[in-house]
Tab-separated table of C-alpha atoms in Angstrom:
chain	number	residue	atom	x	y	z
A	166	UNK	CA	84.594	-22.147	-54.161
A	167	UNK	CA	84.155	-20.517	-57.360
A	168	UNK	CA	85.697	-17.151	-58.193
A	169	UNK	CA	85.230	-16.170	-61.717
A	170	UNK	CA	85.857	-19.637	-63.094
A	171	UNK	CA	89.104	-19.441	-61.068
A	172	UNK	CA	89.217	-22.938	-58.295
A	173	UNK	CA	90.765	-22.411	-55.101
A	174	UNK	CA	93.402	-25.565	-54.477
A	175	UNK	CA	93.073	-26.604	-51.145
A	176	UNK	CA	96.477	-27.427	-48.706
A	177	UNK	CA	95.169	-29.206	-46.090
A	178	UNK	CA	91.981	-28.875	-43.949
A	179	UNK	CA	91.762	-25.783	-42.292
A	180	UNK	CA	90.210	-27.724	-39.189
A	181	UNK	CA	93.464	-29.575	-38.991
A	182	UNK	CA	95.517	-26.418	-38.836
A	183	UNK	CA	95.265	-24.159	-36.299
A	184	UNK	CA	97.801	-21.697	-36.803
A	185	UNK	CA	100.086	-20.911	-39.700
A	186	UNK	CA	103.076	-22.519	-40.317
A	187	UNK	CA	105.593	-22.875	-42.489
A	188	UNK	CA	107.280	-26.258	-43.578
A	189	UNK	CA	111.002	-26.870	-43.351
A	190	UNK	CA	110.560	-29.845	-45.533
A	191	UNK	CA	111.074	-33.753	-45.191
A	192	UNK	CA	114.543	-34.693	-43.408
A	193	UNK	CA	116.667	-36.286	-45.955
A	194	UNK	CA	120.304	-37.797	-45.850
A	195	UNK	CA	122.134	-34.213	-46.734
A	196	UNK	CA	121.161	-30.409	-46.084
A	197	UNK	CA	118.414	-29.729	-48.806
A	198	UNK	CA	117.594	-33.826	-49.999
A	199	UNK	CA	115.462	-36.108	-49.143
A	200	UNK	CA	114.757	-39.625	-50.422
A	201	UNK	CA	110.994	-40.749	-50.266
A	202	UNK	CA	108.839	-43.758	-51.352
A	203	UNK	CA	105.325	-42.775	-52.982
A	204	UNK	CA	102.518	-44.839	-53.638
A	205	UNK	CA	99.493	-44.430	-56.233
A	206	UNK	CA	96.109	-45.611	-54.744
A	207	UNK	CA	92.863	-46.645	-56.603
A	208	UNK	CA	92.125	-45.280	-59.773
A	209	UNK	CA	88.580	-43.916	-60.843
A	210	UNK	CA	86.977	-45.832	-63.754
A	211	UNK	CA	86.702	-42.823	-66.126
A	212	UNK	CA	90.672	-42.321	-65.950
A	213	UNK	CA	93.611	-44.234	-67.961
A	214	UNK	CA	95.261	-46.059	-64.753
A	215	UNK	CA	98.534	-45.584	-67.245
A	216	UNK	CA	98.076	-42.493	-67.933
A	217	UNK	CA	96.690	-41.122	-64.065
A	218	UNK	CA	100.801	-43.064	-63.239
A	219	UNK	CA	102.819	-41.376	-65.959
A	220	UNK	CA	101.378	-37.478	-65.131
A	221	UNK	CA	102.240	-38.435	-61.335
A	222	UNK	CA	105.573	-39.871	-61.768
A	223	UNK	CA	106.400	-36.518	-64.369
A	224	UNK	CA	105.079	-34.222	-61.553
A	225	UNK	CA	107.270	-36.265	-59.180
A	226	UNK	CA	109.964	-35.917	-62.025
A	227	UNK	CA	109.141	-32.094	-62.070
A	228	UNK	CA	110.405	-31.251	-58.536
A	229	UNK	CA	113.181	-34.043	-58.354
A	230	UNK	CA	114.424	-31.347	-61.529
A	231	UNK	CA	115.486	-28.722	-59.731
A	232	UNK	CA	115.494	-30.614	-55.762
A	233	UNK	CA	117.783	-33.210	-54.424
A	234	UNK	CA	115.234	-35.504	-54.353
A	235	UNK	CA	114.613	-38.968	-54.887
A	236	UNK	CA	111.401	-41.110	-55.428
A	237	UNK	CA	110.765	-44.466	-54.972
A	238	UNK	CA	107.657	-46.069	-56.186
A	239	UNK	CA	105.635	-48.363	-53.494
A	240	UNK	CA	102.722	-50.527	-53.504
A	241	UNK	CA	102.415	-50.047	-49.609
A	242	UNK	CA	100.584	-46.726	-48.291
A	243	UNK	CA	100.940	-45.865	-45.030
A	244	UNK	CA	104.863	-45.503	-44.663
A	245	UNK	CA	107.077	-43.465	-42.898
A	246	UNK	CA	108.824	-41.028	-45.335
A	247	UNK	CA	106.329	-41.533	-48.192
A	248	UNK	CA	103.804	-39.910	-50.032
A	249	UNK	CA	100.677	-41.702	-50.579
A	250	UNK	CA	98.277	-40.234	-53.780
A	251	UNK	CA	94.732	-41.003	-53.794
A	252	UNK	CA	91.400	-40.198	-55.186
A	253	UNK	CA	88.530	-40.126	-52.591
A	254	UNK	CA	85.293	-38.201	-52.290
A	255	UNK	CA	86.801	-34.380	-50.651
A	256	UNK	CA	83.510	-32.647	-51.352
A	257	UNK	CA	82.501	-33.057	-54.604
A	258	UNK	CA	82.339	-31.032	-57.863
A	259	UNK	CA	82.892	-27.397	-57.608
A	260	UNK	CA	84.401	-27.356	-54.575
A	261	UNK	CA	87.847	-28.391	-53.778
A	262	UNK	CA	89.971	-30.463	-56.749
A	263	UNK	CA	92.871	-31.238	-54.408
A	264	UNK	CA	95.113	-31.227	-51.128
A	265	UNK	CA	98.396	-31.840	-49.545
A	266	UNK	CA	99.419	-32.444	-46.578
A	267	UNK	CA	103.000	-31.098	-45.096
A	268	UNK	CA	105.355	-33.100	-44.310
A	269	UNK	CA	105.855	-34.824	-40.993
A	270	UNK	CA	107.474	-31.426	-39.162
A	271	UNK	CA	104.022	-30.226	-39.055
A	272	UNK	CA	101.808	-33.557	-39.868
A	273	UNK	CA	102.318	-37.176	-38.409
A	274	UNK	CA	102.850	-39.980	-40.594
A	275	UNK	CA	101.260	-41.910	-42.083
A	276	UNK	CA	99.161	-38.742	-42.954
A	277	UNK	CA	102.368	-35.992	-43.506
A	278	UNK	CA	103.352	-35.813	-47.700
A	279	UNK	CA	99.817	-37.391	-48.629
A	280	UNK	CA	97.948	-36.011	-51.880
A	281	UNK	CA	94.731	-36.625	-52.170
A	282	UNK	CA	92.670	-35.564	-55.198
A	283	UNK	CA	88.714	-35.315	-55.422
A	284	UNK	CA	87.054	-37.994	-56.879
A	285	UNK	CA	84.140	-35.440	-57.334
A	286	UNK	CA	86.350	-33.697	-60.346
A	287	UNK	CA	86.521	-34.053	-63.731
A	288	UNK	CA	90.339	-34.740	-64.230
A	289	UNK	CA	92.067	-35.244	-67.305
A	290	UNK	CA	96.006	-35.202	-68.330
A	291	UNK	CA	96.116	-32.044	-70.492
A	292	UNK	CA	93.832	-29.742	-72.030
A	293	UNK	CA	92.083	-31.667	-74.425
A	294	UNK	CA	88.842	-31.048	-72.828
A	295	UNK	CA	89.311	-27.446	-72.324
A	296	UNK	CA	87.287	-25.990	-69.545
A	297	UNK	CA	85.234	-29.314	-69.254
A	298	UNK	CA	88.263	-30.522	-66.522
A	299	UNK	CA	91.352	-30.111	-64.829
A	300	UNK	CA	94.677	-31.071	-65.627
A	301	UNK	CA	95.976	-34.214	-63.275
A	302	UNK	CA	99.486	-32.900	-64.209
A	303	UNK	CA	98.994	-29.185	-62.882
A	304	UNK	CA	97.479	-30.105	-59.772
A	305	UNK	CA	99.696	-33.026	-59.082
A	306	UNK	CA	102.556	-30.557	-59.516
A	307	UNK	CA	100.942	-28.271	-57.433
A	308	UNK	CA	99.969	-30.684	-54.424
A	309	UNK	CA	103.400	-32.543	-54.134
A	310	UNK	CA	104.737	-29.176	-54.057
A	311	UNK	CA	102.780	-28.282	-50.829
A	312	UNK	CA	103.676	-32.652	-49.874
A	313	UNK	CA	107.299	-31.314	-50.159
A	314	UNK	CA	106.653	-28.467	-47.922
A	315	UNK	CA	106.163	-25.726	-50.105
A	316	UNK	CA	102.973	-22.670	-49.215
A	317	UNK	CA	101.434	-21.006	-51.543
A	318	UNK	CA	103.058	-18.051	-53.226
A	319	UNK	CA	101.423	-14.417	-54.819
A	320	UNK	CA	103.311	-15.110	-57.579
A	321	UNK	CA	100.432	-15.451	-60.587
A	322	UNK	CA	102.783	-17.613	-63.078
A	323	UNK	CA	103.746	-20.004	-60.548
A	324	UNK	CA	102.648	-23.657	-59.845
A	325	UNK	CA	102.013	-22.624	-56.343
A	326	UNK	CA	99.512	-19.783	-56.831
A	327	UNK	CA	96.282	-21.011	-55.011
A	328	UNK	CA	93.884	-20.660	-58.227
A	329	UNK	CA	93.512	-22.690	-61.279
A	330	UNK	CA	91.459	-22.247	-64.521
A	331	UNK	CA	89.940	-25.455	-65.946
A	332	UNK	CA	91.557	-24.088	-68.817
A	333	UNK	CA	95.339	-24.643	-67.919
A	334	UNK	CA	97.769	-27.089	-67.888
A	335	UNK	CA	100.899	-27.822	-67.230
A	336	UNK	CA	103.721	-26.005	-69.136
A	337	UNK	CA	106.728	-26.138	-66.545
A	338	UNK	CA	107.810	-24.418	-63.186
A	339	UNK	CA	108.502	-20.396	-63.273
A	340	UNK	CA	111.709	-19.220	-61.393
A	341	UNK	CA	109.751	-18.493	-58.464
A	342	UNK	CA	109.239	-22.462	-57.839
A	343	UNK	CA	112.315	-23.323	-58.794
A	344	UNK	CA	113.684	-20.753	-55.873
């Protein structure tokens, strides 16, 4: 959905969720941690498989920052505890760039923490393109935000505000993500 060259992110599938509900987060081995595994899928052929890993593992890096978190890289999707990131066709251009799913209070595995981002998009890591397509890192910082259990906020300088200008990037969290 357009709205004056603003994208709406997309959570999760409003089919899938039939009332609103907020996430307490994934279960880790203290009050407030949690150690997961994450695994990169397929790569489309117009992106730098290097560079499509590095802007994941630094959004991954981004939350682990200011969380007690810990991430451990997989090559095998589907696991309990993990977050699987993938491109596949959500709806095409113009539509949705990305979503997350919550984490397995509200989802099941092997579904709860996934990303998935649409293959439909142009993507790039930065802003060297400009308004010609998105920045991986934003999103990806965005998404694994809502994988960790995080909503949307109002707040317009934060990561988790549900629009997104082709023309932004990733700069770092505001105080309202960090809280």
């Amino acid at each position: 959905m357009r709205t004056h060259g603003l994208r709406r992110l997309s959570v999760e599938c409003l089919e899938q969720r039939r009332c609103l509900a907020a996430s307490i987060g994934w279960d880790g081995p203290g009050p407030g941690s949690a150690e997961l595994l994450y695994s990169i899928g397929p790569i489309p052929e117009q992106l730098d498989r290097q560079q499509v890993e590095t802007a994941i593992e630094a959004a991954l890096d981004v939350w682990s920052d200011v969380a007690d978190l810990e991430f451990n890289r997989t090559t095998q999707s589907g696991q309990e505890d993990a977050i699987d990131i993938r491109f596949k066709s959500l709806d095409g251009p113009g539509g949705t760039l990305a979503r997350a799913y919550f984490p397995d209070d509200l989802n099941r595995n092997p579904i709860a923490g996934d990303v998935e981002f649409d293959i439909g998009e142009q993507w790039e890591v930065g802003n060297r393109l400009g308004s010609a397509a998105y920045d991986l890192m934003l999103v990806a910082v965005h998404e694994i935000g809502h994988a960790l259990g995080l909503d949307h906020t109002h707040e317009a300088e934060s990561v988790l505000a549900p629009f997104v200008s082709p023309n932004q990037f990733f700069t770092s969290l505001s105080p309202a993500d960090v809280d």
